Amino acid sequence: MNVRALAAKAIFDVLERGISLSVALPEQQKHLANGKDKGLLAEICYGVMRQLPQLDKCVSDCLSKQFKGKQRIIHQLLLVGCYQLYFTRIPAHAAVGETAEACRQLKFNGLVKVVNGVLRNIERQKAPLSEASDTLKFNTPAWLVKRLQQAYPQQWQQVIEQSHQRPPMWLRNNQQQQSRDSYLAKLAEQQIEASSGTSDDAILLASPTDVTQLPEFENGAASVQDGAAQWAATLLAPQANEIILDACAAPGGKSCHLLELEPSIELTAVDFDAKRLERVQQNLDRLKLNANVIHGDAANIDSWWTGGKFDRILLDAPCSATGVIRRHPDIKWLRKSNDIEELAKLQKQIFDHCWQWLKPGGTLLYATCSILPQENRDQVTDFLARTPDAKLEPIAQQDSSDDIGWQILPGQNNMDGFYYAKLTKSAKQ
């Protein structure tokens, strides 16, 4: 199957079946042997997700009748063709021809003329893409535009703009193997341009690089992890021989970082998703680290934990992931407005339960990759109001000491959107 047919299948899985692109895309990439073809497939899929409303309107306006049922994949195929015509350097004749051929490969021979005709019409007119509504203008669902306007009245357009950018590639140096400066020197020897991030182990690559090209990557010298996410372990600040819980741990980057910072800790990494939990073990194995990896519910620790309370807890709570849209643009279309309130309820439940398992004098770091106050500042404010033995600790990186936690916005120091709040439990019980 050609790249366009595989792209249509991946996009169909996301938009019609609700499967995340991070799952749907690799499934289709398996059918390709050539690295460039895999790259083109990713470029098309991510591009369609970023520009979806405008592409969808452009295609829909050219159809006398909308596709339904199994034929919906032809609508997705037309999105693929339209994206190529507007946003790539692929010659128009090649984009149209390959997309029409994809229609045959998808076994819709009777619709090849329709696909060809629609794309030729779009190519011929090449009209500016519509900006007739906020959804179209910002390629972002109206509900999210509204929430961002309320949360960031001065910055909301910048937040959306940053969410459309291609994300940079960050590495986390493994300080158990070498200093960051040493690893930067190794990268320079391989002619890989890189610079230091704001946290101690963070390295920002000038351009994304295949991990197989990174020095000693397979031997655990470094890991791929966004600069914002790397702050989790640093802020939790594990101390020697402590018992620590990483609640909602998958895929395990933060667990591994905690062990790199302090190998003597007894770390338990738990996650509700058994499939994603496999990634935690894979990451630990590559880095030659040890942790108790448990399939369980962070909102019901009693059901799987027989030990005592924890010195520190990292609660990277389930969230809307609105801070990482630049990495996962399908989030905009898989999330709905009412999801935010449901997620806030779940966060509250896990927050309260984890707090019961924190030792007096212990520290809990609440984290999300969201930029919405309901999941972050408001969540922590409400928790403090109902939890007398909780104290909010200032984080040095906050804009103001009066802030409730530290909100990182997408693009800030080239990082993803992220939120942290550090809380300590009264030693007197």
Short mmCIF file of C-alpha atoms in Angstrom, two decimals:
data_model
loop_
_atom_site.label_atom_id
_atom_site.label_comp_id
_atom_site.label_asym_id
_atom_site.label_seq_id
_atom_site.Cartn_x
_atom_site.Cartn_y
_atom_site.Cartn_z
CA MET A 1 0.00 0.00 0.00
CA ASN A 2 1.34 3.48 -0.80
CA VAL A 3 1.98 6.18 1.80
CA ARG A 4 -1.29 8.05 1.05
CA ALA A 5 -3.45 4.95 1.59
CA LEU A 6 -1.70 4.22 4.88
CA ALA A 7 -2.14 7.87 5.94
CA ALA A 8 -5.87 7.68 5.21
CA LYS A 9 -6.12 4.52 7.33
CA ALA A 10 -4.30 6.13 10.27
CA ILE A 11 -6.41 9.30 10.08
CA PHE A 12 -9.58 7.21 9.81
CA ASP A 13 -8.57 5.37 13.00
CA VAL A 14 -8.14 8.68 14.83
CA LEU A 15 -11.19 10.59 13.59
CA GLU A 16 -13.71 7.76 13.19
CA ARG A 17 -12.57 5.28 15.83
CA GLY A 18 -11.07 7.59 18.48
CA ILE A 19 -7.64 5.90 18.48
CA SER A 20 -4.71 8.15 19.35
CA LEU A 21 -2.28 8.97 16.55
CA SER A 22 0.60 7.67 18.67
CA VAL A 23 -1.03 4.23 18.35
CA ALA A 24 -2.53 4.49 14.85
CA LEU A 25 0.57 5.84 13.09
CA PRO A 26 3.07 3.12 14.13
CA GLU A 27 0.51 0.48 13.08
CA GLN A 28 0.63 1.82 9.53
CA GLN A 29 4.37 2.53 9.54
CA LYS A 30 4.92 -1.21 10.04
CA HIS A 31 3.95 -1.67 6.39
CA LEU A 32 6.84 0.51 5.17
CA ALA A 33 10.49 -0.49 4.97
CA ASN A 34 11.92 2.81 3.77
CA GLY A 35 12.74 5.41 6.44
CA LYS A 36 11.86 8.31 4.14
CA ASP A 37 8.44 6.80 3.45
CA LYS A 38 7.85 6.41 7.18
CA GLY A 39 8.83 10.05 7.64
CA LEU A 40 6.47 11.20 4.89
CA LEU A 41 3.64 9.18 6.44
CA ALA A 42 4.22 10.87 9.78
CA GLU A 43 4.47 14.31 8.15
CA ILE A 44 1.13 13.86 6.38
CA CYS A 45 -0.71 12.45 9.41
CA TYR A 46 0.56 15.10 11.82
CA GLY A 47 -0.01 17.83 9.23
CA VAL A 48 -3.63 16.82 8.66
CA MET A 49 -4.25 16.81 12.42
CA ARG A 50 -2.78 20.30 12.78
CA GLN A 51 -4.80 21.81 9.91
CA LEU A 52 -7.90 19.61 10.17
CA PRO A 53 -10.77 22.16 10.22
CA GLN A 54 -9.50 24.12 7.22
CA LEU A 55 -8.74 20.98 5.21
CA ASP A 56 -12.10 19.46 6.13
CA LYS A 57 -14.01 22.52 4.98
CA CYS A 58 -12.01 22.72 1.77
CA VAL A 59 -12.80 19.07 0.94
CA SER A 60 -16.43 19.19 2.09
CA ASP A 61 -17.13 22.27 -0.05
CA CYS A 62 -16.00 20.30 -3.12
CA LEU A 63 -18.32 17.34 -2.48
CA SER A 64 -21.94 17.28 -3.61
CA LYS A 65 -22.62 14.48 -1.12
CA GLN A 66 -20.67 13.53 2.01
CA PHE A 67 -19.24 10.03 2.38
CA LYS A 68 -20.77 7.77 5.02
CA GLY A 69 -19.96 4.46 6.69
CA LYS A 70 -16.99 2.58 5.29
CA GLN A 71 -16.61 5.20 2.57
CA ARG A 72 -15.57 7.77 5.21
CA ILE A 73 -11.99 6.65 4.64
CA ILE A 74 -12.20 8.32 1.21
CA HIS A 75 -12.98 11.60 2.97
CA GLN A 76 -9.81 11.08 5.04
CA LEU A 77 -7.93 10.29 1.84
CA LEU A 78 -9.07 13.60 0.34
CA LEU A 79 -7.77 15.37 3.46
CA VAL A 80 -4.43 13.71 2.74
CA GLY A 81 -4.49 14.96 -0.83
CA CYS A 82 -5.55 18.46 0.16
CA TYR A 83 -2.79 18.69 2.77
CA GLN A 84 -0.18 17.77 0.16
CA LEU A 85 -1.44 20.46 -2.22
CA TYR A 86 -1.43 23.25 0.38
CA PHE A 87 1.37 22.40 2.77
CA THR A 88 4.05 20.31 1.06
CA ARG A 89 6.49 20.72 -1.80
CA ILE A 90 5.26 17.55 -3.45
CA PRO A 91 4.44 18.40 -7.10
CA ALA A 92 0.68 18.69 -7.60
CA HIS A 93 0.55 16.00 -10.31
CA ALA A 94 2.34 13.54 -7.99
CA ALA A 95 0.12 14.39 -5.01
CA VAL A 96 -3.06 13.92 -7.05
CA GLY A 97 -1.83 10.83 -8.88
CA GLU A 98 -0.57 9.01 -5.77
CA THR A 99 -3.73 9.87 -3.82
CA ALA A 100 -5.96 8.58 -6.65
CA GLU A 101 -3.87 5.38 -6.74
CA ALA A 102 -4.38 5.07 -2.97
CA CYS A 103 -8.13 5.04 -3.62
CA ARG A 104 -7.64 1.95 -5.80
CA GLN A 105 -5.45 0.32 -3.17
CA LEU A 106 -8.18 0.91 -0.57
CA LYS A 107 -10.48 -1.02 -2.94
CA PHE A 108 -12.79 1.85 -3.82
CA ASN A 109 -12.20 1.68 -7.59
CA GLY A 110 -15.56 3.29 -8.28
CA LEU A 111 -14.50 6.46 -6.43
CA VAL A 112 -11.13 7.02 -8.13
CA LYS A 113 -12.65 9.56 -10.56
CA VAL A 114 -14.26 11.40 -7.64
CA VAL A 115 -10.96 11.62 -5.76
CA ASN A 116 -9.13 12.72 -8.89
CA GLY A 117 -11.80 15.30 -9.75
CA VAL A 118 -12.01 16.81 -6.27
CA LEU A 119 -8.23 17.18 -5.96
CA ARG A 120 -7.87 18.61 -9.48
CA ASN A 121 -10.58 21.12 -8.61
CA ILE A 122 -8.79 22.10 -5.37
CA GLU A 123 -5.47 22.37 -7.23
CA ARG A 124 -6.99 24.51 -9.97
CA GLN A 125 -8.73 26.94 -7.60
CA LYS A 126 -6.08 26.93 -4.82
CA ALA A 127 -8.33 29.34 -2.91
CA PRO A 128 -7.14 30.65 0.46
CA LEU A 129 -8.23 28.29 3.24
CA SER A 130 -11.24 29.57 5.17
CA GLU A 131 -10.89 31.56 8.39
CA ALA A 132 -14.62 32.15 8.77
CA SER A 133 -14.75 31.03 12.42
CA ASP A 134 -12.38 30.73 15.38
CA THR A 135 -12.20 26.98 14.80
CA LEU A 136 -11.13 27.53 11.20
CA LYS A 137 -8.87 30.50 11.87
CA PHE A 138 -6.95 28.78 14.67
CA ASN A 139 -7.42 25.15 13.59
CA THR A 140 -8.53 24.52 17.16
CA PRO A 141 -11.95 23.44 18.48
CA ALA A 142 -14.09 26.36 19.60
CA TRP A 143 -14.45 25.01 23.16
CA LEU A 144 -10.67 24.98 23.62
CA VAL A 145 -10.25 28.46 22.11
CA LYS A 146 -12.84 29.74 24.61
CA ARG A 147 -11.17 28.09 27.60
CA LEU A 148 -7.76 29.44 26.59
CA GLN A 149 -9.18 32.95 26.13
CA GLN A 150 -10.59 32.79 29.66
CA ALA A 151 -7.39 31.38 31.18
CA TYR A 152 -4.88 33.53 29.28
CA PRO A 153 -6.60 36.71 28.06
CA GLN A 154 -3.29 38.28 26.99
CA GLN A 155 -1.51 35.16 25.72
CA TRP A 156 -4.13 32.79 24.29
CA GLN A 157 -3.22 33.37 20.64
CA GLN A 158 0.45 32.82 21.39
CA VAL A 159 -0.43 29.60 23.26
CA ILE A 160 -2.36 28.33 20.23
CA GLU A 161 0.40 29.36 17.85
CA GLN A 162 3.00 27.49 19.91
CA SER A 163 0.76 24.42 19.96
CA HIS A 164 0.95 24.32 16.15
CA GLN A 165 4.74 24.32 16.05
CA ARG A 166 6.80 21.22 15.40
CA PRO A 167 8.22 20.13 18.76
CA PRO A 168 11.96 20.12 19.43
CA MET A 169 13.79 17.00 20.59
CA TRP A 170 15.07 16.99 24.15
CA LEU A 171 17.44 14.53 25.80
CA ARG A 172 17.96 13.75 29.47
CA ASN A 173 21.58 13.06 30.29
CA ASN A 174 22.11 10.08 32.58
CA GLN A 175 24.26 11.58 35.30
CA GLN A 176 25.08 8.08 36.56
CA GLN A 177 27.14 7.55 33.41
CA GLN A 178 28.63 10.96 32.62
CA SER A 179 28.25 14.68 33.21
CA ARG A 180 26.04 16.70 30.90
CA ASP A 181 29.08 18.54 29.56
CA SER A 182 30.71 15.20 28.73
CA TYR A 183 27.66 14.06 26.82
CA LEU A 184 27.43 17.38 24.99
CA ALA A 185 31.03 16.83 23.93
CA LYS A 186 30.16 13.33 22.65
CA LEU A 187 27.28 14.79 20.66
CA ALA A 188 29.60 17.43 19.19
CA GLU A 189 32.03 14.67 18.14
CA GLN A 190 29.16 13.11 16.17
CA GLN A 191 28.39 16.57 14.70
CA ILE A 192 25.04 16.67 16.50
CA GLU A 193 24.36 20.27 17.49
CA ALA A 194 22.95 20.61 21.01
CA SER A 195 22.74 22.98 23.98
CA SER A 196 22.03 22.83 27.71
CA GLY A 197 18.48 23.22 29.03
CA THR A 198 17.44 25.02 32.20
CA SER A 199 17.35 21.91 34.43
CA ASP A 200 20.54 20.04 35.34
CA ASP A 201 20.26 17.08 32.94
CA ALA A 202 18.39 18.64 30.02
CA ILE A 203 19.89 18.81 26.53
CA LEU A 204 18.13 20.46 23.59
CA LEU A 205 19.00 19.19 20.12
CA ALA A 206 19.13 21.75 17.32
CA SER A 207 17.15 19.33 15.14
CA PRO A 208 15.52 15.94 15.80
CA THR A 209 17.88 13.00 15.40
CA ASP A 210 17.26 9.27 15.16
CA VAL A 211 18.12 7.75 18.56
CA THR A 212 20.31 5.16 16.82
CA GLN A 213 22.65 8.04 15.92
CA LEU A 214 23.01 9.22 19.54
CA PRO A 215 26.23 8.22 21.34
CA GLU A 216 25.77 5.23 23.68
CA PHE A 217 21.98 5.62 23.64
CA GLU A 218 21.31 1.87 23.75
CA ASN A 219 23.67 1.61 26.74
CA GLY A 220 21.62 4.16 28.67
CA ALA A 221 23.79 7.28 28.32
CA ALA A 222 20.71 9.42 27.61
CA SER A 223 16.93 9.27 27.19
CA VAL A 224 14.43 11.22 25.13
CA GLN A 225 12.29 13.39 27.44
CA ASP A 226 10.91 16.90 27.04
CA GLY A 227 12.60 19.64 29.04
CA ALA A 228 9.42 20.39 31.02
CA ALA A 229 8.89 16.78 32.06
CA GLN A 230 12.48 16.60 33.29
CA TRP A 231 11.68 19.04 36.07
CA ALA A 232 9.52 16.41 37.85
CA ALA A 233 12.38 14.40 39.36
CA THR A 234 14.41 17.52 40.12
CA LEU A 235 11.52 19.18 41.98
CA LEU A 236 10.61 16.02 43.91
CA ALA A 237 14.29 15.88 44.98
CA PRO A 238 14.65 12.23 46.11
CA GLN A 239 16.95 11.62 49.08
CA ALA A 240 19.03 8.56 49.93
CA ASN A 241 17.12 5.38 50.82
CA GLU A 242 13.67 6.97 50.68
CA ILE A 243 10.56 5.01 49.74
CA ILE A 244 8.99 6.78 46.77
CA LEU A 245 5.82 6.25 44.73
CA ASP A 246 5.50 7.28 41.10
CA ALA A 247 1.74 7.21 40.67
CA CYS A 248 0.51 7.07 37.04
CA ALA A 249 4.09 6.23 36.03
CA ALA A 250 3.84 5.14 32.37
CA PRO A 251 5.81 5.41 30.15
CA GLY A 252 8.42 5.67 32.88
CA GLY A 253 10.67 8.61 32.02
CA LYS A 254 10.18 10.28 35.38
CA SER A 255 10.66 7.01 37.29
CA CYS A 256 13.98 6.46 35.54
CA HIS A 257 15.08 10.03 36.20
CA LEU A 258 14.35 9.66 39.92
CA LEU A 259 16.57 6.56 40.04
CA GLU A 260 19.30 8.31 38.06
CA LEU A 261 19.26 11.16 40.60
CA GLU A 262 19.31 8.84 43.63
CA PRO A 263 19.90 5.12 42.92
CA SER A 264 19.43 4.12 46.57
CA ILE A 265 15.70 4.91 46.69
CA GLU A 266 13.07 2.17 46.81
CA LEU A 267 10.82 3.21 43.94
CA THR A 268 7.38 1.85 43.15
CA ALA A 269 6.03 2.70 39.69
CA VAL A 270 2.32 2.05 39.28
CA ASP A 271 -0.03 2.57 36.35
CA PHE A 272 -3.60 1.60 35.50
CA ASP A 273 -2.73 0.87 31.85
CA ALA A 274 -1.03 -2.54 31.59
CA LYS A 275 0.06 -1.99 27.98
CA ARG A 276 1.76 1.33 28.70
CA LEU A 277 3.31 -0.19 31.81
CA GLU A 278 5.39 -2.44 29.53
CA ARG A 279 7.18 0.73 28.37
CA VAL A 280 8.16 1.48 31.98
CA GLN A 281 9.95 -1.86 32.27
CA GLN A 282 11.59 -1.43 28.85
CA ASN A 283 12.97 1.96 29.88
CA LEU A 284 14.22 0.59 33.20
CA ASP A 285 15.89 -2.33 31.45
CA ARG A 286 17.70 -0.13 28.91
CA LEU A 287 19.02 2.08 31.71
CA LYS A 288 19.81 -0.93 33.95
CA LEU A 289 17.62 0.43 36.76
CA ASN A 290 15.37 -1.37 39.23
CA ALA A 291 11.91 -0.46 40.50
CA ASN A 292 8.76 -2.23 41.72
CA VAL A 293 6.57 -2.04 38.60
CA ILE A 294 2.93 -2.65 39.50
CA HIS A 295 -0.26 -2.75 37.46
CA GLY A 296 -2.71 -0.99 39.74
CA ASP A 297 -4.92 2.01 40.45
CA ALA A 298 -3.36 5.08 42.09
CA ALA A 299 -6.82 5.87 43.48
CA ASN A 300 -6.90 2.51 45.32
CA ILE A 301 -3.40 1.96 46.68
CA ASP A 302 -4.76 -0.32 49.43
CA SER A 303 -5.61 -2.96 46.81
CA TRP A 304 -2.02 -3.57 45.68
CA TRP A 305 0.39 -2.15 48.28
CA THR A 306 1.26 -3.96 51.51
CA GLY A 307 4.10 -1.70 52.64
CA GLY A 308 4.09 1.47 54.71
CA LYS A 309 3.57 5.07 53.71
CA PHE A 310 5.82 6.88 51.23
CA ASP A 311 8.42 9.57 51.88
CA ARG A 312 7.67 11.22 48.54
CA ILE A 313 4.98 10.80 45.90
CA LEU A 314 5.06 11.94 42.30
CA LEU A 315 1.47 12.33 41.11
CA ASP A 316 1.61 12.91 37.37
CA ALA A 317 -2.17 12.96 37.14
CA PRO A 318 -4.30 11.88 34.16
CA CYS A 319 -5.14 15.08 32.32
CA SER A 320 -6.34 16.69 29.08
CA ALA A 321 -2.75 16.84 27.74
CA THR A 322 -3.49 20.33 26.35
CA GLY A 323 0.13 21.31 27.04
CA VAL A 324 1.53 18.75 24.59
CA ILE A 325 -0.69 19.39 21.55
CA ARG A 326 2.38 20.27 19.48
CA ARG A 327 3.53 16.66 20.01
CA HIS A 328 0.06 15.13 19.79
CA PRO A 329 -2.15 17.35 17.59
CA ASP A 330 -4.89 14.69 17.54
CA ILE A 331 -5.60 15.61 21.17
CA LYS A 332 -7.58 18.60 19.89
CA TRP A 333 -10.02 16.29 18.11
CA LEU A 334 -10.14 13.41 20.59
CA ARG A 335 -10.86 15.63 23.61
CA LYS A 336 -14.26 17.21 24.29
CA SER A 337 -15.10 20.14 26.57
CA ASN A 338 -16.95 18.00 29.14
CA ASP A 339 -13.86 15.78 29.45
CA ILE A 340 -12.18 18.53 31.49
CA GLU A 341 -14.68 18.36 34.35
CA GLU A 342 -14.56 14.55 34.33
CA LEU A 343 -10.76 14.60 34.45
CA ALA A 344 -10.83 17.14 37.29
CA LYS A 345 -13.04 14.75 39.32
CA LEU A 346 -10.61 11.88 38.71
CA GLN A 347 -7.63 14.07 39.63
CA LYS A 348 -9.34 15.05 42.88
CA GLN A 349 -9.98 11.40 43.75
CA ILE A 350 -6.38 10.33 43.10
CA PHE A 351 -4.97 13.45 44.82
CA ASP A 352 -6.91 12.81 48.04
CA HIS A 353 -6.10 9.10 48.08
CA CYS A 354 -2.36 9.51 47.44
CA TRP A 355 -2.19 12.10 50.22
CA GLN A 356 -3.36 9.46 52.71
CA TRP A 357 -0.34 7.36 51.75
CA LEU A 358 2.19 10.15 52.28
CA LYS A 359 4.21 10.10 55.52
CA PRO A 360 3.98 13.07 57.91
CA GLY A 361 6.68 15.49 56.79
CA GLY A 362 6.61 13.94 53.30
CA THR A 363 6.45 15.68 49.92
CA LEU A 364 3.93 15.22 47.09
CA LEU A 365 4.58 16.74 43.66
CA TYR A 366 1.37 17.22 41.68
CA ALA A 367 2.01 17.41 37.94
CA THR A 368 0.04 17.53 34.68
CA CYS A 369 0.84 18.19 31.03
CA SER A 370 -2.22 20.46 30.91
CA ILE A 371 -2.44 24.25 30.61
CA LEU A 372 -6.03 24.53 31.85
CA PRO A 373 -6.53 26.06 35.34
CA GLN A 374 -9.33 23.60 36.21
CA GLU A 375 -6.78 20.78 36.21
CA ASN A 376 -3.94 22.77 37.74
CA ARG A 377 -4.19 25.93 39.83
CA ASP A 378 -7.88 25.44 40.69
CA GLN A 379 -7.32 21.76 41.52
CA VAL A 380 -4.51 22.57 43.94
CA THR A 381 -6.38 25.53 45.48
CA ASP A 382 -9.37 23.28 46.21
CA PHE A 383 -7.11 20.56 47.63
CA LEU A 384 -5.45 23.01 50.02
CA ALA A 385 -8.84 24.28 51.17
CA ARG A 386 -10.01 20.80 52.20
CA THR A 387 -6.65 19.44 53.46
CA PRO A 388 -5.50 21.14 56.71
CA ASP A 389 -2.19 19.27 56.92
CA ALA A 390 -1.09 20.29 53.41
CA LYS A 391 1.24 23.20 52.74
CA LEU A 392 2.12 24.58 49.31
CA GLU A 393 5.85 25.04 48.86
CA PRO A 394 7.09 27.79 46.50
CA ILE A 395 8.90 26.67 43.37
CA ALA A 396 11.85 28.88 42.46
CA GLN A 397 10.88 28.97 38.77
CA GLN A 398 7.41 30.45 39.41
CA ASP A 399 6.78 33.88 37.92
CA SER A 400 5.51 35.11 41.29
CA SER A 401 5.66 33.79 44.85
CA ASP A 402 1.88 34.32 44.96
CA ASP A 403 1.28 31.82 42.15
CA ILE A 404 -0.36 28.51 42.97
CA GLY A 405 2.30 26.24 41.53
CA TRP A 406 4.37 26.67 38.37
CA GLN A 407 2.59 26.80 35.02
CA ILE A 408 4.84 26.29 32.00
CA LEU A 409 3.21 27.34 28.73
CA PRO A 410 3.96 25.63 25.39
CA GLY A 411 7.15 27.02 23.85
CA GLN A 412 8.44 28.57 27.09
CA ASN A 413 12.22 27.89 26.94
CA ASN A 414 11.33 25.53 24.05
CA MET A 415 9.48 23.25 26.49
CA ASP A 416 6.05 21.63 26.38
CA GLY A 417 3.17 22.99 28.46
CA PHE A 418 3.35 21.54 31.98
CA TYR A 419 2.25 22.28 35.55
CA TYR A 420 3.85 21.56 38.92
CA ALA A 421 2.74 22.12 42.50
CA LYS A 422 4.88 20.97 45.42
CA LEU A 423 3.12 20.16 48.68
CA THR A 424 4.44 19.04 52.05
CA LYS A 425 2.52 17.21 54.79
CA SER A 426 2.62 18.53 58.34
CA ALA A 427 5.01 16.53 60.54
CA LYS A 428 2.56 16.87 63.45
CA GLN A 429 -0.37 14.48 63.09
#
